[in-house]
């Protein structure tokens, strides 16, 4: 018995998550292993129902599960709430509470979507990049933080901070992954300006030298990296970077694949793991059956690969998606004129049947 906590969240989060659960149910039949799904509240829906974005019951149930599948949180309804009450706090609280320090975000271009990217086909063909984003440190969590009154004016403060052990463990994640791929890591920082980045670069270089001499390591400033990602994305294989840079670069990387609706993610710690699409709750299209469930479905595939060690089945899900796209089926975010546009649920069913 494998316990999966399901947190659909808000907006399209609920729509895409039910399609990922459909695929997990099929996976459970294929593996002949029982999955127990427990639905939990977090984000806006939890603010409305429980009076806070991350209810204690949700965190404790997530801690007690073998894996968490999350949709997305947030929406205009909750945007004006004070900081601690914002839906996004649910995400930050889960990441911290489950100690999910490593966020793995693969950006893979399916051949069928070559023309869905806004970049030229020859630039993006065959793109297969993984962004390893540090997820529980940096400016997202650094203190002091807040808005203070000072000399008759207000001042906003955030603190970017990293300790050596925080850098070391995420560097190991990236180097270990690189061993299974092209043996190449690009570490992205801003070491010409930021002290955290200077330490980052020093620590990452040291680990490569001592523990991974067979891995090729290069360093890149984040401004240059964001340019190279659209100029020559094939330069990259594994990108290792801190929390905020990873947030920004992974959205940019998603555009190489045609749509942010294609990008899955895994957030891993020593004891827990959470899987979620990279996209947000997309309030503008929520409730209309327009959302692309593929990012969520591929997140379910990552759950099978990382938490259940079912790499082969994960690969089959990937191929099922590839098959459906190859047959010309699309959701509206990745469709070009004249293509078969499916609803969220129809896409989920197609992938299920192809599996
Ligand atoms: C992401 C999102 C989140 C982040 C937001 C919703 C807090 O953009 O997972 O990339 O910034 O980490
Ligand atoms: Mg983001």
Tab-separated table of N, CA and C in Angstrom, residues 58-212:
chain	number	residue	atom	x	y	z
A	58	UNK	N	-3.412	19.408	7.095
A	58	UNK	CA	-2.846	19.142	5.769
A	58	UNK	C	-1.358	18.826	5.879
A	59	UNK	N	-0.647	19.642	6.651
A	59	UNK	CA	0.787	19.398	6.796
A	59	UNK	C	1.049	18.045	7.457
A	60	UNK	N	0.285	17.721	8.507
A	60	UNK	CA	0.575	16.453	9.185
A	60	UNK	C	0.206	15.260	8.301
A	61	UNK	N	-0.881	15.371	7.532
A	61	UNK	CA	-1.229	14.265	6.626
A	61	UNK	C	-0.196	14.140	5.507
A	62	UNK	N	0.313	15.282	5.035
A	62	UNK	CA	1.352	15.235	3.996
A	62	UNK	C	2.610	14.562	4.544
A	63	UNK	N	2.940	14.896	5.805
A	63	UNK	CA	4.116	14.292	6.438
A	63	UNK	C	3.952	12.782	6.589
A	64	UNK	N	2.709	12.340	6.772
A	64	UNK	CA	2.449	10.913	6.999
A	64	UNK	C	2.298	10.124	5.698
A	65	UNK	N	2.297	10.821	4.569
A	65	UNK	CA	2.086	10.118	3.297
A	65	UNK	C	3.419	9.689	2.685
A	66	UNK	N	3.344	8.811	1.676
A	66	UNK	CA	4.567	8.390	0.986
A	66	UNK	C	4.961	9.384	-0.101
A	67	UNK	N	3.965	10.102	-0.623
A	67	UNK	CA	4.243	11.114	-1.647
A	67	UNK	C	3.071	12.081	-1.698
A	68	UNK	N	3.346	13.288	-2.149
A	68	UNK	CA	2.297	14.299	-2.267
A	68	UNK	C	2.174	14.696	-3.736
A	69	UNK	N	0.935	14.770	-4.214
A	69	UNK	CA	0.672	15.290	-5.556
A	69	UNK	C	-0.083	16.597	-5.400
A	70	UNK	N	0.486	17.681	-5.920
A	70	UNK	CA	-0.131	18.989	-5.733
A	70	UNK	C	-0.517	19.599	-7.078
A	71	UNK	N	-1.607	20.374	-7.078
A	71	UNK	CA	-2.042	21.040	-8.310
A	71	UNK	C	-1.423	22.420	-8.417
A	72	UNK	N	-2.113	23.419	-7.913
A	72	UNK	CA	-1.602	24.793	-7.925
A	72	UNK	C	-2.411	25.572	-6.897
A	73	UNK	N	-1.824	26.645	-6.388
A	73	UNK	CA	-2.562	27.460	-5.420
A	73	UNK	C	-2.591	28.921	-5.864
A	74	UNK	N	-3.618	29.627	-5.409
A	74	UNK	CA	-3.680	31.071	-5.625
A	74	UNK	C	-4.804	31.495	-6.547
A	75	UNK	N	-5.050	32.796	-6.550
A	75	UNK	CA	-6.100	33.371	-7.393
A	75	UNK	C	-6.364	34.794	-6.939
A	76	UNK	N	-6.997	35.592	-7.804
A	76	UNK	CA	-7.198	37.022	-7.518
A	76	UNK	C	-7.975	37.271	-6.228
A	77	UNK	N	-8.858	36.351	-5.899
A	77	UNK	CA	-9.673	36.482	-4.703
A	77	UNK	C	-8.836	36.647	-3.431
A	78	UNK	N	-7.645	36.054	-3.419
A	78	UNK	CA	-6.834	36.041	-2.197
A	78	UNK	C	-5.579	36.919	-2.311
A	79	UNK	N	-5.467	37.632	-3.435
A	79	UNK	CA	-4.236	38.396	-3.705
A	79	UNK	C	-3.968	39.529	-2.719
A	80	UNK	N	-5.023	40.083	-2.159
A	80	UNK	CA	-4.831	41.267	-1.325
A	80	UNK	C	-4.715	40.927	0.159
A	81	UNK	N	-4.712	39.656	0.491
A	81	UNK	CA	-4.583	39.258	1.899
A	81	UNK	C	-3.177	39.563	2.404
A	82	UNK	N	-3.020	39.722	3.723
A	82	UNK	CA	-1.672	39.943	4.261
A	82	UNK	C	-0.754	38.746	3.981
A	83	UNK	N	0.548	39.015	3.966
A	83	UNK	CA	1.565	38.047	3.550
A	83	UNK	C	1.351	36.632	4.086
A	84	UNK	N	1.192	36.529	5.413
A	84	UNK	CA	1.104	35.197	6.040
A	84	UNK	C	-0.154	34.444	5.621
A	85	UNK	N	-1.133	35.177	5.078
A	85	UNK	CA	-2.409	34.564	4.717
A	85	UNK	C	-2.529	34.272	3.230
A	86	UNK	N	-1.510	34.601	2.460
A	86	UNK	CA	-1.601	34.375	1.015
A	86	UNK	C	-1.525	32.880	0.690
A	87	UNK	N	-2.248	32.448	-0.367
A	87	UNK	CA	-2.238	31.028	-0.752
A	87	UNK	C	-0.824	30.490	-0.974
A	88	UNK	N	0.063	31.335	-1.531
A	88	UNK	CA	1.436	30.899	-1.831
A	88	UNK	C	2.162	30.422	-0.572
A	89	UNK	N	1.725	30.905	0.594
A	89	UNK	CA	2.355	30.480	1.845
A	89	UNK	C	2.173	28.982	2.070
A	90	UNK	N	1.109	28.424	1.492
A	90	UNK	CA	0.891	26.980	1.616
A	90	UNK	C	2.050	26.226	0.958
A	91	UNK	N	2.441	26.719	-0.228
A	91	UNK	CA	3.549	26.076	-0.944
A	91	UNK	C	4.848	26.195	-0.163
A	92	UNK	N	5.124	27.421	0.288
A	92	UNK	CA	6.373	27.637	1.024
A	92	UNK	C	6.387	26.802	2.305
A	93	UNK	N	5.231	26.725	2.964
A	93	UNK	CA	5.119	25.956	4.202
A	93	UNK	C	5.298	24.461	3.967
A	94	UNK	N	4.734	23.955	2.877
A	94	UNK	CA	4.899	22.532	2.560
A	94	UNK	C	6.355	22.218	2.220
A	95	UNK	N	6.958	23.088	1.412
A	95	UNK	CA	8.355	22.848	1.034
A	95	UNK	C	9.245	22.822	2.267
A	96	UNK	N	9.049	23.783	3.160
A	96	UNK	CA	9.865	23.861	4.370
A	96	UNK	C	9.517	22.713	5.315
A	97	UNK	N	8.203	22.501	5.512
A	97	UNK	CA	7.741	21.484	6.458
A	97	UNK	C	8.184	20.081	6.072
A	98	UNK	N	8.218	19.796	4.776
A	98	UNK	CA	8.619	18.473	4.303
A	98	UNK	C	10.119	18.430	3.968
A	99	UNK	N	10.795	19.569	4.186
A	99	UNK	CA	12.239	19.690	3.898
A	99	UNK	C	12.594	19.279	2.470
A	100	UNK	N	11.851	19.835	1.527
A	100	UNK	CA	12.031	19.487	0.117
A	100	UNK	C	13.047	20.432	-0.511
A	101	UNK	N	14.297	20.165	-0.282
A	101	UNK	CA	15.306	21.149	-0.686
A	101	UNK	C	15.679	21.081	-2.171
A	102	UNK	N	15.346	19.971	-2.808
A	102	UNK	CA	15.749	19.826	-4.214
A	102	UNK	C	14.550	19.820	-5.144
A	103	UNK	N	14.465	20.817	-5.984
A	103	UNK	CA	13.372	20.903	-6.941
A	103	UNK	C	13.906	20.545	-8.329
A	104	UNK	N	13.344	19.484	-8.902
A	104	UNK	CA	13.834	18.966	-10.174
A	104	UNK	C	12.816	19.311	-11.261
A	105	UNK	N	13.228	20.112	-12.231
A	105	UNK	CA	12.296	20.578	-13.259
A	105	UNK	C	12.827	20.265	-14.661
A	106	UNK	N	12.405	19.136	-15.230
A	106	UNK	CA	12.873	18.786	-16.569
A	106	UNK	C	12.127	19.592	-17.632
A	107	UNK	N	12.844	20.088	-18.604
A	107	UNK	CA	12.229	20.759	-19.757
A	107	UNK	C	12.604	19.954	-20.996
A	108	UNK	N	11.633	19.209	-21.479
A	108	UNK	CA	11.875	18.318	-22.614
A	108	UNK	C	10.930	18.701	-23.741
A	109	UNK	N	11.472	18.842	-24.926
A	109	UNK	CA	10.621	19.184	-26.066
A	109	UNK	C	10.214	17.906	-26.799
A	110	UNK	N	8.916	17.664	-26.857
A	110	UNK	CA	8.410	16.555	-27.670
A	110	UNK	C	8.519	16.969	-29.139
A	111	UNK	N	8.999	16.042	-29.979
A	111	UNK	CA	9.160	16.381	-31.400
A	111	UNK	C	7.874	16.917	-32.017
A	112	UNK	N	6.743	16.363	-31.568
A	112	UNK	CA	5.458	16.786	-32.131
A	112	UNK	C	5.170	18.261	-31.862
A	113	UNK	N	5.839	18.827	-30.854
A	113	UNK	CA	5.561	20.217	-30.483
A	113	UNK	C	6.608	21.200	-30.997
A	114	UNK	N	7.411	20.723	-31.938
A	114	UNK	CA	8.499	21.547	-32.463
A	114	UNK	C	8.026	22.943	-32.871
A	115	UNK	N	6.816	22.999	-33.398
A	115	UNK	CA	6.330	24.297	-33.871
A	115	UNK	C	5.514	25.057	-32.834
A	116	UNK	N	5.331	24.465	-31.658
A	116	UNK	CA	4.561	25.149	-30.610
A	116	UNK	C	5.434	26.146	-29.852
A	117	UNK	N	6.755	25.955	-29.898
A	117	UNK	CA	7.646	26.887	-29.211
A	117	UNK	C	7.720	28.189	-29.991
A	118	UNK	N	7.896	29.277	-29.264
A	118	UNK	CA	8.030	30.571	-29.939
A	118	UNK	C	9.434	30.738	-30.535
A	119	UNK	N	10.323	29.784	-30.233
A	119	UNK	CA	11.669	29.839	-30.798
A	119	UNK	C	11.749	28.993	-32.073
A	120	UNK	N	12.756	29.275	-32.870
A	120	UNK	CA	12.907	28.546	-34.141
A	120	UNK	C	13.135	27.058	-33.883
A	121	UNK	N	12.515	26.199	-34.715
A	121	UNK	CA	12.658	24.743	-34.540
A	121	UNK	C	14.108	24.302	-34.427
A	122	UNK	N	15.003	24.867	-35.245
A	122	UNK	CA	16.398	24.390	-35.207
A	122	UNK	C	17.094	24.761	-33.885
A	123	UNK	N	16.561	25.771	-33.208
A	123	UNK	CA	17.149	26.157	-31.917
A	123	UNK	C	16.701	25.204	-30.805
A	124	UNK	N	15.462	24.747	-30.874
A	124	UNK	CA	14.917	23.974	-29.744
A	124	UNK	C	14.826	22.465	-29.989
A	125	UNK	N	15.020	22.021	-31.224
A	125	UNK	CA	14.844	20.589	-31.519
A	125	UNK	C	15.701	19.725	-30.591
A	126	UNK	N	15.059	18.740	-29.982
A	126	UNK	CA	15.789	17.800	-29.131
A	126	UNK	C	16.130	18.328	-27.742
A	127	UNK	N	15.550	19.445	-27.359
A	127	UNK	CA	15.857	20.028	-26.046
A	127	UNK	C	15.519	19.063	-24.909
A	128	UNK	N	16.476	18.850	-24.022
A	128	UNK	CA	16.287	17.979	-22.860
A	128	UNK	C	17.177	18.527	-21.740
A	129	UNK	N	16.576	19.409	-20.951
A	129	UNK	CA	17.317	20.122	-19.902
A	129	UNK	C	16.670	19.807	-18.569
A	130	UNK	N	17.451	19.741	-17.505
A	130	UNK	CA	16.860	19.645	-16.176
A	130	UNK	C	17.362	20.801	-15.320
A	131	UNK	N	16.434	21.556	-14.769
A	131	UNK	CA	16.809	22.606	-13.828
A	131	UNK	C	16.736	22.024	-12.419
A	132	UNK	N	17.855	22.074	-11.703
A	132	UNK	CA	17.873	21.692	-10.294
A	132	UNK	C	17.860	22.982	-9.484
A	133	UNK	N	16.725	23.240	-8.880
A	133	UNK	CA	16.516	24.487	-8.143
A	133	UNK	C	16.548	24.219	-6.645
A	134	UNK	N	17.403	24.945	-5.926
A	134	UNK	CA	17.397	24.844	-4.463
A	134	UNK	C	16.061	25.413	-3.991
A	135	UNK	N	15.383	24.727	-3.059
A	135	UNK	CA	13.981	25.096	-2.815
A	135	UNK	C	13.646	25.538	-1.391
A	136	UNK	N	14.555	25.385	-0.457
A	136	UNK	CA	14.168	25.756	0.917
A	136	UNK	C	15.076	26.825	1.514
A	137	UNK	N	15.830	27.506	0.660
A	137	UNK	CA	16.721	28.541	1.172
A	137	UNK	C	16.648	29.809	0.338
A	138	UNK	N	17.711	30.593	0.427
A	138	UNK	CA	17.799	31.805	-0.381
A	138	UNK	C	16.824	32.890	0.045
A	139	UNK	N	16.519	33.760	-0.873
A	139	UNK	CA	15.738	34.964	-0.572
A	139	UNK	C	14.270	34.646	-0.246
A	140	UNK	N	13.804	33.452	-0.626
A	140	UNK	CA	12.427	33.070	-0.310
A	140	UNK	C	12.209	32.938	1.204
A	141	UNK	N	13.259	32.551	1.906
A	141	UNK	CA	13.090	32.248	3.332
A	141	UNK	C	13.966	33.101	4.241
A	142	UNK	N	14.926	33.858	3.663
A	142	UNK	CA	15.890	34.590	4.475
A	142	UNK	C	15.251	35.627	5.389
A	143	UNK	N	15.784	35.779	6.576
A	143	UNK	CA	15.345	36.806	7.517
A	143	UNK	C	16.496	37.744	7.819
A	144	UNK	N	16.301	39.054	8.059
A	144	UNK	CA	14.995	39.703	8.148
A	144	UNK	C	14.284	39.836	6.802
A	145	UNK	N	12.956	39.877	6.894
A	145	UNK	CA	12.127	40.123	5.725
A	145	UNK	C	10.865	40.831	6.175
A	146	UNK	N	10.405	41.746	5.394
A	146	UNK	CA	9.158	42.424	5.741
A	146	UNK	C	9.140	43.839	5.204
A	147	UNK	N	8.113	44.571	5.580
A	147	UNK	CA	8.018	45.986	5.215
A	147	UNK	C	7.986	46.773	6.517
A	148	UNK	N	8.958	47.642	6.701
A	148	UNK	CA	9.040	48.371	7.971
A	148	UNK	C	8.863	49.882	7.752
A	149	UNK	N	8.523	50.587	8.844
A	149	UNK	CA	8.446	52.050	8.869
A	149	UNK	C	9.794	52.569	9.335
A	150	UNK	N	10.332	53.531	8.612
A	150	UNK	CA	11.660	54.007	8.991
A	150	UNK	C	11.815	55.450	8.533
A	151	UNK	N	12.125	56.330	9.458
A	151	UNK	CA	12.304	57.755	9.139
A	151	UNK	C	11.177	58.293	8.256
A	152	UNK	N	9.962	57.937	8.637
A	152	UNK	CA	8.805	58.475	7.938
A	152	UNK	C	8.550	57.898	6.560
A	153	UNK	N	9.269	56.823	6.256
A	153	UNK	CA	8.954	56.176	4.978
A	153	UNK	C	8.911	54.665	5.194
A	154	UNK	N	8.415	53.944	4.212
A	154	UNK	CA	8.373	52.491	4.366
A	154	UNK	C	9.505	51.863	3.580
A	155	UNK	N	10.003	50.756	4.108
A	155	UNK	CA	11.127	50.080	3.469
A	155	UNK	C	10.834	48.586	3.391
A	156	UNK	N	10.980	48.021	2.202
A	156	UNK	CA	10.808	46.578	2.018
A	156	UNK	C	12.159	45.887	2.128
A	157	UNK	N	12.171	44.762	2.824
A	157	UNK	CA	13.439	44.068	3.061
A	157	UNK	C	13.290	42.575	2.753
A	158	UNK	N	14.257	42.022	2.015
A	158	UNK	CA	14.411	40.571	1.916
A	158	UNK	C	15.881	40.246	2.065
A	159	UNK	N	16.140	39.043	2.517
A	159	UNK	CA	17.524	38.653	2.769
A	159	UNK	C	17.841	37.391	1.983
A	160	UNK	N	18.916	37.456	1.215
A	160	UNK	CA	19.336	36.250	0.513
A	160	UNK	C	20.461	35.615	1.322
A	161	UNK	N	20.267	34.370	1.713
A	161	UNK	CA	21.278	33.710	2.540
A	161	UNK	C	21.413	32.230	2.185
A	162	UNK	N	22.635	31.760	2.185
A	162	UNK	CA	22.903	30.329	2.016
A	162	UNK	C	24.031	29.884	2.930
A	163	UNK	N	23.849	28.734	3.559
A	163	UNK	CA	24.936	28.152	4.335
A	163	UNK	C	25.653	27.119	3.468
A	164	UNK	N	26.863	26.760	3.859
A	164	UNK	CA	27.627	25.769	3.100
A	164	UNK	C	26.869	24.433	2.996
A	165	UNK	N	26.329	23.880	4.105
A	165	UNK	CA	25.605	22.606	3.954
A	165	UNK	C	24.411	22.700	2.999
A	166	UNK	N	23.729	23.843	2.983
A	166	UNK	CA	22.600	24.003	2.047
A	166	UNK	C	23.079	23.932	0.603
A	167	UNK	N	24.219	24.534	0.330
A	167	UNK	CA	24.755	24.514	-1.036
A	167	UNK	C	25.264	23.108	-1.373
A	168	UNK	N	25.931	22.491	-0.397
A	168	UNK	CA	26.508	21.164	-0.646
A	168	UNK	C	25.458	20.138	-1.044
A	169	UNK	N	24.351	20.095	-0.288
A	169	UNK	CA	23.399	19.003	-0.564
A	169	UNK	C	22.731	19.170	-1.925
A	170	UNK	N	22.439	20.398	-2.327
A	170	UNK	CA	21.805	20.579	-3.643
A	170	UNK	C	22.823	20.341	-4.767
A	171	UNK	N	24.088	20.673	-4.499
A	171	UNK	CA	25.126	20.403	-5.506
A	171	UNK	C	25.244	18.895	-5.731
A	172	UNK	N	25.209	18.127	-4.635
A	172	UNK	CA	25.268	16.660	-4.789
A	172	UNK	C	24.095	16.156	-5.633
A	173	UNK	N	22.909	16.707	-5.391
A	173	UNK	CA	21.744	16.297	-6.188
A	173	UNK	C	22.029	16.499	-7.678
A	174	UNK	N	22.551	17.670	-8.019
A	174	UNK	CA	22.789	17.987	-9.432
A	174	UNK	C	23.881	17.095	-10.027
A	175	UNK	N	24.978	16.910	-9.293
A	175	UNK	CA	26.079	16.096	-9.834
A	175	UNK	C	25.660	14.628	-9.988
A	176	UNK	N	24.906	14.135	-9.009
A	176	UNK	CA	24.449	12.734	-9.108
A	176	UNK	C	23.555	12.551	-10.320
A	177	UNK	N	22.675	13.524	-10.544
A	177	UNK	CA	21.802	13.432	-11.711
A	177	UNK	C	22.633	13.501	-13.002
A	178	UNK	N	23.620	14.381	-13.008
A	178	UNK	CA	24.454	14.551	-14.211
A	178	UNK	C	25.174	13.261	-14.581
A	179	UNK	N	25.508	12.457	-13.561
A	179	UNK	CA	26.168	11.163	-13.806
A	179	UNK	C	25.318	10.259	-14.687
A	180	UNK	N	23.983	10.391	-14.559
A	180	UNK	CA	23.080	9.530	-15.320
A	180	UNK	C	22.741	10.148	-16.675
A	181	UNK	N	23.272	11.348	-16.935
A	181	UNK	CA	22.952	12.049	-18.186
A	181	UNK	C	24.233	12.355	-18.967
A	182	UNK	N	24.374	13.602	-19.409
A	182	UNK	CA	25.524	13.936	-20.260
A	182	UNK	C	26.770	14.317	-19.478
A	183	UNK	N	26.753	14.125	-18.172
A	183	UNK	CA	27.907	14.407	-17.309
A	183	UNK	C	28.346	15.866	-17.394
A	184	UNK	N	27.342	16.735	-17.389
A	184	UNK	CA	27.641	18.151	-17.521
A	184	UNK	C	26.703	18.970	-16.631
A	185	UNK	N	27.285	19.852	-15.828
A	185	UNK	CA	26.483	20.724	-14.957
A	185	UNK	C	26.855	22.178	-15.235
A	186	UNK	N	25.840	23.016	-15.416
A	186	UNK	CA	26.077	24.455	-15.466
A	186	UNK	C	25.507	25.059	-14.185
A	187	UNK	N	26.378	25.615	-13.366
A	187	UNK	CA	25.933	26.232	-12.120
A	187	UNK	C	25.705	27.718	-12.385
A	188	UNK	N	24.503	28.177	-12.059
A	188	UNK	CA	24.120	29.559	-12.373
A	188	UNK	C	24.084	30.393	-11.098
A	189	UNK	N	24.763	31.534	-11.134
A	189	UNK	CA	24.830	32.396	-9.946
A	189	UNK	C	24.988	33.850	-10.367
A	190	UNK	N	25.265	34.697	-9.422
A	190	UNK	CA	25.565	36.105	-9.705
A	190	UNK	C	26.776	36.457	-8.850
A	191	UNK	N	27.858	35.671	-9.073
A	191	UNK	CA	29.028	35.763	-8.205
A	191	UNK	C	29.846	37.027	-8.435
A	192	UNK	N	29.482	37.799	-9.470
A	192	UNK	CA	30.170	39.084	-9.643
A	192	UNK	C	29.596	40.157	-8.709
A	193	UNK	N	28.477	39.852	-8.057
A	193	UNK	CA	27.798	40.838	-7.219
A	193	UNK	C	27.421	40.312	-5.832
A	194	UNK	N	26.865	39.095	-5.795
A	194	UNK	CA	26.258	38.610	-4.551
A	194	UNK	C	27.213	37.743	-3.734
A	195	UNK	N	27.272	38.011	-2.443
A	195	UNK	CA	28.107	37.196	-1.552
A	195	UNK	C	27.617	35.756	-1.503
A	196	UNK	N	26.284	35.572	-1.470
A	196	UNK	CA	25.761	34.200	-1.459
A	196	UNK	C	26.271	33.443	-2.677
A	197	UNK	N	26.328	34.130	-3.810
A	197	UNK	CA	26.774	33.484	-5.053
A	197	UNK	C	28.274	33.173	-5.031
A	198	UNK	N	29.048	34.060	-4.406
A	198	UNK	CA	30.488	33.791	-4.320
A	198	UNK	C	30.721	32.508	-3.535
A	199	UNK	N	29.998	32.366	-2.418
A	199	UNK	CA	30.111	31.155	-1.616
A	199	UNK	C	29.606	29.953	-2.407
A	200	UNK	N	28.493	30.148	-3.078
A	200	UNK	CA	27.875	29.100	-3.908
A	200	UNK	C	28.888	28.548	-4.902
A	201	UNK	N	29.549	29.446	-5.627
A	201	UNK	CA	30.482	29.056	-6.672
A	201	UNK	C	31.669	28.290	-6.085
A	202	UNK	N	32.164	28.804	-4.958
A	202	UNK	CA	33.299	28.173	-4.296
A	202	UNK	C	32.948	26.742	-3.843
A	203	UNK	N	31.784	26.603	-3.217
A	203	UNK	CA	31.381	25.292	-2.687
A	203	UNK	C	31.111	24.302	-3.817
A	204	UNK	N	30.401	24.750	-4.851
A	204	UNK	CA	30.069	23.867	-5.975
A	204	UNK	C	31.356	23.401	-6.671
A	205	UNK	N	32.296	24.330	-6.868
A	205	UNK	CA	33.568	23.962	-7.506
A	205	UNK	C	34.310	22.921	-6.675
A	206	UNK	N	34.335	23.112	-5.364
A	206	UNK	CA	35.035	22.198	-4.466
A	206	UNK	C	34.450	20.798	-4.525
A	207	UNK	N	33.132	20.705	-4.545
A	207	UNK	CA	32.481	19.389	-4.577
A	207	UNK	C	32.775	18.678	-5.888
A	208	UNK	N	32.737	19.443	-6.969
A	208	UNK	CA	33.031	18.838	-8.266
A	208	UNK	C	34.454	18.269	-8.268
A	209	UNK	N	35.395	19.070	-7.749
A	209	UNK	CA	36.802	18.670	-7.758
A	209	UNK	C	37.043	17.420	-6.919
A	210	UNK	N	36.427	17.406	-5.734
A	210	UNK	CA	36.658	16.290	-4.818
A	210	UNK	C	35.892	15.034	-5.183
A	211	UNK	N	34.601	15.215	-5.510
A	211	UNK	CA	33.723	14.041	-5.592
A	211	UNK	C	33.281	13.666	-7.001
A	212	UNK	N	33.343	14.602	-7.929
A	212	UNK	CA	32.809	14.305	-9.262
A	212	UNK	C	33.778	14.773	-10.356
